[in-house]
PDB file of N, CA and C in Angstrom:
ATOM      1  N   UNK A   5     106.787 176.907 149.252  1.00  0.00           N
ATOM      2  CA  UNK A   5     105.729 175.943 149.531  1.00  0.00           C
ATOM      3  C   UNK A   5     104.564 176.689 150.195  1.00  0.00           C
ATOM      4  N   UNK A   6     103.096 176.293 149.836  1.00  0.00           N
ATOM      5  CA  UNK A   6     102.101 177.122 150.486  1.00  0.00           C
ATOM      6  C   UNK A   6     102.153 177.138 151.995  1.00  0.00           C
ATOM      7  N   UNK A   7     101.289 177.768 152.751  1.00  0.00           N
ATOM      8  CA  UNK A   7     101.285 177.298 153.907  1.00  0.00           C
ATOM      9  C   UNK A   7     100.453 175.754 154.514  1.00  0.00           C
ATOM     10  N   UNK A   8      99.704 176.216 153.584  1.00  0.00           N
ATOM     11  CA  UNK A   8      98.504 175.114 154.113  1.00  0.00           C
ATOM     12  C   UNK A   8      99.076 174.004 152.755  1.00  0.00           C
ATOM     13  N   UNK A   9      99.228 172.990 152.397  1.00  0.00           N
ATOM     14  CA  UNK A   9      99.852 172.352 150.809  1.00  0.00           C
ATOM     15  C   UNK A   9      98.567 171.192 150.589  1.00  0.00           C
ATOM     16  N   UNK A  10      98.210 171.019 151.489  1.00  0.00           N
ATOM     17  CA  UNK A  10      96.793 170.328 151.337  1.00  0.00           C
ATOM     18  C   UNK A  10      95.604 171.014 150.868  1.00  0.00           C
ATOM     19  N   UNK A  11      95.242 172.115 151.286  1.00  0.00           N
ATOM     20  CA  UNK A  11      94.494 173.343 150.685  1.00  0.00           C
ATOM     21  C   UNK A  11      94.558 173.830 149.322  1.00  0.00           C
ATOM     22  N   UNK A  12      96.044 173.871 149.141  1.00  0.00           N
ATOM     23  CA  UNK A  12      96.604 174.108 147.873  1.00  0.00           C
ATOM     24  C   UNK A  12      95.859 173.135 146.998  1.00  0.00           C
ATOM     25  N   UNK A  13      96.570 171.793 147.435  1.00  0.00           N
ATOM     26  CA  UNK A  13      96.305 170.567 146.307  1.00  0.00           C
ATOM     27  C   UNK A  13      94.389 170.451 146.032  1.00  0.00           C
ATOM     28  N   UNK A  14      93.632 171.042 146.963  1.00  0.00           N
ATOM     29  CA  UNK A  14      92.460 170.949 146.546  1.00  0.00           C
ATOM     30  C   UNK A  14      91.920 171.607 145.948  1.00  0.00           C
ATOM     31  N   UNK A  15      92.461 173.174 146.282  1.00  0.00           N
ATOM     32  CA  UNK A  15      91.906 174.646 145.239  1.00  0.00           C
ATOM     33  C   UNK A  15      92.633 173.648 143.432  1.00  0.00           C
ATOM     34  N   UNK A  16      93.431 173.212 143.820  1.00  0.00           N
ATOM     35  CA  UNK A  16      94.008 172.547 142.538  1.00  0.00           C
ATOM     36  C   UNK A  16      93.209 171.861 141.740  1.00  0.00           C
ATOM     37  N   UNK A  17      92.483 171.029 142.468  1.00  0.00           N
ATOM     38  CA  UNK A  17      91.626 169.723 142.299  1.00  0.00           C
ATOM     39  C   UNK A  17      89.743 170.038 141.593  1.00  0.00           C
ATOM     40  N   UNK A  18      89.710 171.274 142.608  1.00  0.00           N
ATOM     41  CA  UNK A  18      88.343 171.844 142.088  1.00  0.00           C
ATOM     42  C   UNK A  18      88.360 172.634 140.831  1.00  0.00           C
ATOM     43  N   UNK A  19      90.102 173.180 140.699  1.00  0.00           N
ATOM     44  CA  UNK A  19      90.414 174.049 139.265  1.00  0.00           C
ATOM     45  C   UNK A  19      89.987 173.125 138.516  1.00  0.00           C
ATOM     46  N   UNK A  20      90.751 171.794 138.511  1.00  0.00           N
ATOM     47  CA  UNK A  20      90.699 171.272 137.210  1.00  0.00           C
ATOM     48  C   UNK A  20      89.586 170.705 136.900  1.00  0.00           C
ATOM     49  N   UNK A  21      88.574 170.084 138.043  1.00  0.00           N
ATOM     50  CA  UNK A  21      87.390 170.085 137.317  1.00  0.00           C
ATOM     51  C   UNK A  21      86.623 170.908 136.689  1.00  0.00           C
ATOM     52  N   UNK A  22      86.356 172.363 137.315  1.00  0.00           N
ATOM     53  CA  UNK A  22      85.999 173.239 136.851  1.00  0.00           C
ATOM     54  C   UNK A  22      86.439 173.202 135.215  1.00  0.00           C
ATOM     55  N   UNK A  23      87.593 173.358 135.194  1.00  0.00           N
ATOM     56  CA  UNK A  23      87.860 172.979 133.436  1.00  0.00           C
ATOM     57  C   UNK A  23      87.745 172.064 132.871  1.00  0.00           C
ATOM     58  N   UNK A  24      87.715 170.812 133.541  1.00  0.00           N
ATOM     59  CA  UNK A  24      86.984 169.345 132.520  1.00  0.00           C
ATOM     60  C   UNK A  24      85.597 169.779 132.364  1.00  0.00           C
ATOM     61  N   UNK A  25      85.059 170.382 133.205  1.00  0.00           N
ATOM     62  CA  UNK A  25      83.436 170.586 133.144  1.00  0.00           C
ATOM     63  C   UNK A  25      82.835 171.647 131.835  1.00  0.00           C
ATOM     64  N   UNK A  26      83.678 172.349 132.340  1.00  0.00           N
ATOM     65  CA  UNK A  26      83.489 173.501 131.255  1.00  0.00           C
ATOM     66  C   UNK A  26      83.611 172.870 129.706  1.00  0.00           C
ATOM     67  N   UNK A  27      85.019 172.264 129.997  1.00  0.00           N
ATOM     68  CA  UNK A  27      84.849 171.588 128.207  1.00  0.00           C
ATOM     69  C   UNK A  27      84.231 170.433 127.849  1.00  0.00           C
ATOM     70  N   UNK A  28      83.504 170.114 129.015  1.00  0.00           N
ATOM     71  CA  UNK A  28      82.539 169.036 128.949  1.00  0.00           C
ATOM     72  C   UNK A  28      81.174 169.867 127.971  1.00  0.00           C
ATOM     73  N   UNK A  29      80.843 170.996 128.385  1.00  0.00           N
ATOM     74  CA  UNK A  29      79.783 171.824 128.405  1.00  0.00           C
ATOM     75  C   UNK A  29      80.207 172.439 126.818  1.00  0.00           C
ATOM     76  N   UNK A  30      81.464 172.802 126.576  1.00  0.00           N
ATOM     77  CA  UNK A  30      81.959 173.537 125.086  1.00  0.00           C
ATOM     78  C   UNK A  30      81.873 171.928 124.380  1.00  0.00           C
ATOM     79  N   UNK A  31      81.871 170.914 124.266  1.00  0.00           N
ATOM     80  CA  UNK A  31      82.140 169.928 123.269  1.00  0.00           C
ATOM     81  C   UNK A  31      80.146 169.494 122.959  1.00  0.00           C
ATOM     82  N   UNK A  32      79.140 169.362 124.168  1.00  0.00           N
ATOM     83  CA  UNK A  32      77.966 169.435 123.979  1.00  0.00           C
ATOM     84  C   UNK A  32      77.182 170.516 123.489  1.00  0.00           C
ATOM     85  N   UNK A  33      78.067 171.490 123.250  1.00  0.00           N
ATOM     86  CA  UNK A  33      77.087 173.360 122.972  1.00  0.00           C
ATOM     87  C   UNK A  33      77.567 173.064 121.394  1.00  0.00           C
ATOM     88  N   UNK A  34      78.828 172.560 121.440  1.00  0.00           N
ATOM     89  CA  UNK A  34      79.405 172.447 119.745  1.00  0.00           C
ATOM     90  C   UNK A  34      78.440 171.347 118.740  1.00  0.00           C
ATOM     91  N   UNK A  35      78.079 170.539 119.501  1.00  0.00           N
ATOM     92  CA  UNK A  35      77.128 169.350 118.983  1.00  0.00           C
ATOM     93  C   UNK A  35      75.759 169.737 118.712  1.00  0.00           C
ATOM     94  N   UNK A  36      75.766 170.559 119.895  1.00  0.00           N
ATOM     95  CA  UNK A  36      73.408 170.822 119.602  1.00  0.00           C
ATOM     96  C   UNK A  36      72.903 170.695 118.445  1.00  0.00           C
ATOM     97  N   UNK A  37      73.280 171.362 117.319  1.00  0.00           N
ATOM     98  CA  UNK A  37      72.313 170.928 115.980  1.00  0.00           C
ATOM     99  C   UNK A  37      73.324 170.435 115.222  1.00  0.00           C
ATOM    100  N   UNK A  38      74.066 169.730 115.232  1.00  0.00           N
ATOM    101  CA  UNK A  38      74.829 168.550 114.481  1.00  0.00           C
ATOM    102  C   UNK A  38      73.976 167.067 114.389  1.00  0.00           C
ATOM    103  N   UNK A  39      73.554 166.909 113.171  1.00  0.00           N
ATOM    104  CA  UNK A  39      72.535 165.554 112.916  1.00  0.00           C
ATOM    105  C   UNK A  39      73.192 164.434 113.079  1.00  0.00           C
ATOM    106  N   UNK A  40      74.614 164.288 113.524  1.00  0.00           N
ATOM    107  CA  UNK A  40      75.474 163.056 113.746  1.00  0.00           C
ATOM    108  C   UNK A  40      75.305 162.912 115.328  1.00  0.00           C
ATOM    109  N   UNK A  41      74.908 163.985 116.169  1.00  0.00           N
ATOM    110  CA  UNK A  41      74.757 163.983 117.333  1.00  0.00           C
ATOM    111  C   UNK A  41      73.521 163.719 117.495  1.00  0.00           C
ATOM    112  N   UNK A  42      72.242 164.102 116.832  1.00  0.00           N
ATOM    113  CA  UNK A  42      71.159 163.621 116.899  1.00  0.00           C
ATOM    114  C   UNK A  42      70.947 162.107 116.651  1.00  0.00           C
ATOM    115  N   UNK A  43      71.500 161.507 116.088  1.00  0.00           N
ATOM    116  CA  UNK A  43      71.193 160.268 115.246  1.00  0.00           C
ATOM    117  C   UNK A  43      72.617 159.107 116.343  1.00  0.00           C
ATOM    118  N   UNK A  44      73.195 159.616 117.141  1.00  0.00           N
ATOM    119  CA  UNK A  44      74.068 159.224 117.849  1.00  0.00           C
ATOM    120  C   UNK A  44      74.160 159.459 119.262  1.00  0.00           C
ATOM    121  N   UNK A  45      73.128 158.618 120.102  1.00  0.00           N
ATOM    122  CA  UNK A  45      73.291 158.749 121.756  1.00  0.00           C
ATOM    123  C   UNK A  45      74.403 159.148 122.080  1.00  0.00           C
ATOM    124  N   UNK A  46      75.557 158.250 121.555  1.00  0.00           N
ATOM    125  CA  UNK A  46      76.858 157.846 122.524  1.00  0.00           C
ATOM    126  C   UNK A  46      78.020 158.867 121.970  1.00  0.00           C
ATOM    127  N   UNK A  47      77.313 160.273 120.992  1.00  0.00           N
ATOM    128  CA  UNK A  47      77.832 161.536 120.494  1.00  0.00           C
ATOM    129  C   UNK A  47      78.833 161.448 121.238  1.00  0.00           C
ATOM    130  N   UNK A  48      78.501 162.906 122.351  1.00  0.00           N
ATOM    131  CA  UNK A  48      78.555 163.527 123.092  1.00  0.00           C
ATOM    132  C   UNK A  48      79.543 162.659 124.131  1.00  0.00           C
ATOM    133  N   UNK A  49      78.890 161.517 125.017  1.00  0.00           N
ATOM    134  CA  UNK A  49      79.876 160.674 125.748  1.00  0.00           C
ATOM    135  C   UNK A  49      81.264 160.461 125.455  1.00  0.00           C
ATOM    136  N   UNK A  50      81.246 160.059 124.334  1.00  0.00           N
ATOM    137  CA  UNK A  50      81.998 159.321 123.021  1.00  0.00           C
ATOM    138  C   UNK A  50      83.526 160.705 122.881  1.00  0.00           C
ATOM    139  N   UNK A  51      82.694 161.996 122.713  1.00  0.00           N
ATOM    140  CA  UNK A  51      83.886 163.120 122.541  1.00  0.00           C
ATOM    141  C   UNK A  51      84.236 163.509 123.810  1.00  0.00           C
ATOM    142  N   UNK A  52      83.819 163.238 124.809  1.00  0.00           N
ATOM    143  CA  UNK A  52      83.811 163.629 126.142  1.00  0.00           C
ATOM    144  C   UNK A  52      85.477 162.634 126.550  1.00  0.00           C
ATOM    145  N   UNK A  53      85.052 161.278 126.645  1.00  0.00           N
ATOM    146  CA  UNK A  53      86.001 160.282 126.677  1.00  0.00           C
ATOM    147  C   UNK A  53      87.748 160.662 126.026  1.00  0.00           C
ATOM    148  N   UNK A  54      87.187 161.018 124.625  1.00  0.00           N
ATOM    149  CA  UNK A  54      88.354 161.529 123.714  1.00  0.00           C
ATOM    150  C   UNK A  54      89.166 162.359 124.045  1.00  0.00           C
ATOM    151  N   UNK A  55      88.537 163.328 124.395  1.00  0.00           N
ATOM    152  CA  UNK A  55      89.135 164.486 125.117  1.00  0.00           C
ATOM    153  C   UNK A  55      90.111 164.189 126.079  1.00  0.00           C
ATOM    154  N   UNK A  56      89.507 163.786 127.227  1.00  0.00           N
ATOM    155  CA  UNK A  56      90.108 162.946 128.087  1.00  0.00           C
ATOM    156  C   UNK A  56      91.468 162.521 128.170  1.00  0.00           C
ATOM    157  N   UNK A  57      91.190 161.275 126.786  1.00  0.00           N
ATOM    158  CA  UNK A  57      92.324 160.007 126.184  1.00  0.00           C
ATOM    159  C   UNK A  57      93.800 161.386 126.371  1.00  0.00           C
ATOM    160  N   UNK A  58      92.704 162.967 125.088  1.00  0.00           N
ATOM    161  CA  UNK A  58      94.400 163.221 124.953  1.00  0.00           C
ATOM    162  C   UNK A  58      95.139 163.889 126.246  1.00  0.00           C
ATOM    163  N   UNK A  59      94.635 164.410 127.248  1.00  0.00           N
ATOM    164  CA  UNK A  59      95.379 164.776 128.917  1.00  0.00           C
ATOM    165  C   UNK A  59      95.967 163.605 129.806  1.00  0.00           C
ATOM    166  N   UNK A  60      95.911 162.557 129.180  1.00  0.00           N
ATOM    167  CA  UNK A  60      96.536 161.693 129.578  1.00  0.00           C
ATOM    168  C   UNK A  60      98.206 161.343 129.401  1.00  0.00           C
TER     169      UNK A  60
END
């Protein structure tokens, strides 16, 4: 067990955003000149969500 386990659970907490963020950032870099993303506000949101659904 760490020493500190609260410390732990937060270096934990900032990991994993760090990686929702990041593939927040890889699913909008994949879209930029895709005309379904142009022609579609709720693109980007929309695959963001999805993603999501499947870490659940």
């Amino acid at each position: 067990m760490p020493a500190n386990p609260r410390a732990a659970l937060e270096a934990y907490g900032r990991e994993k955003v760090r990686e929702g963020m990041q593939r927040a950032a890889e699913i909008a870099r994949d879209c930029w000149n895709d005309p379904q993303c142009e022609a579609d506000a709720e693109y980007i949101p929309n695959a963001i969500r999805a993603e999501i659904e499947t870490l659940k």
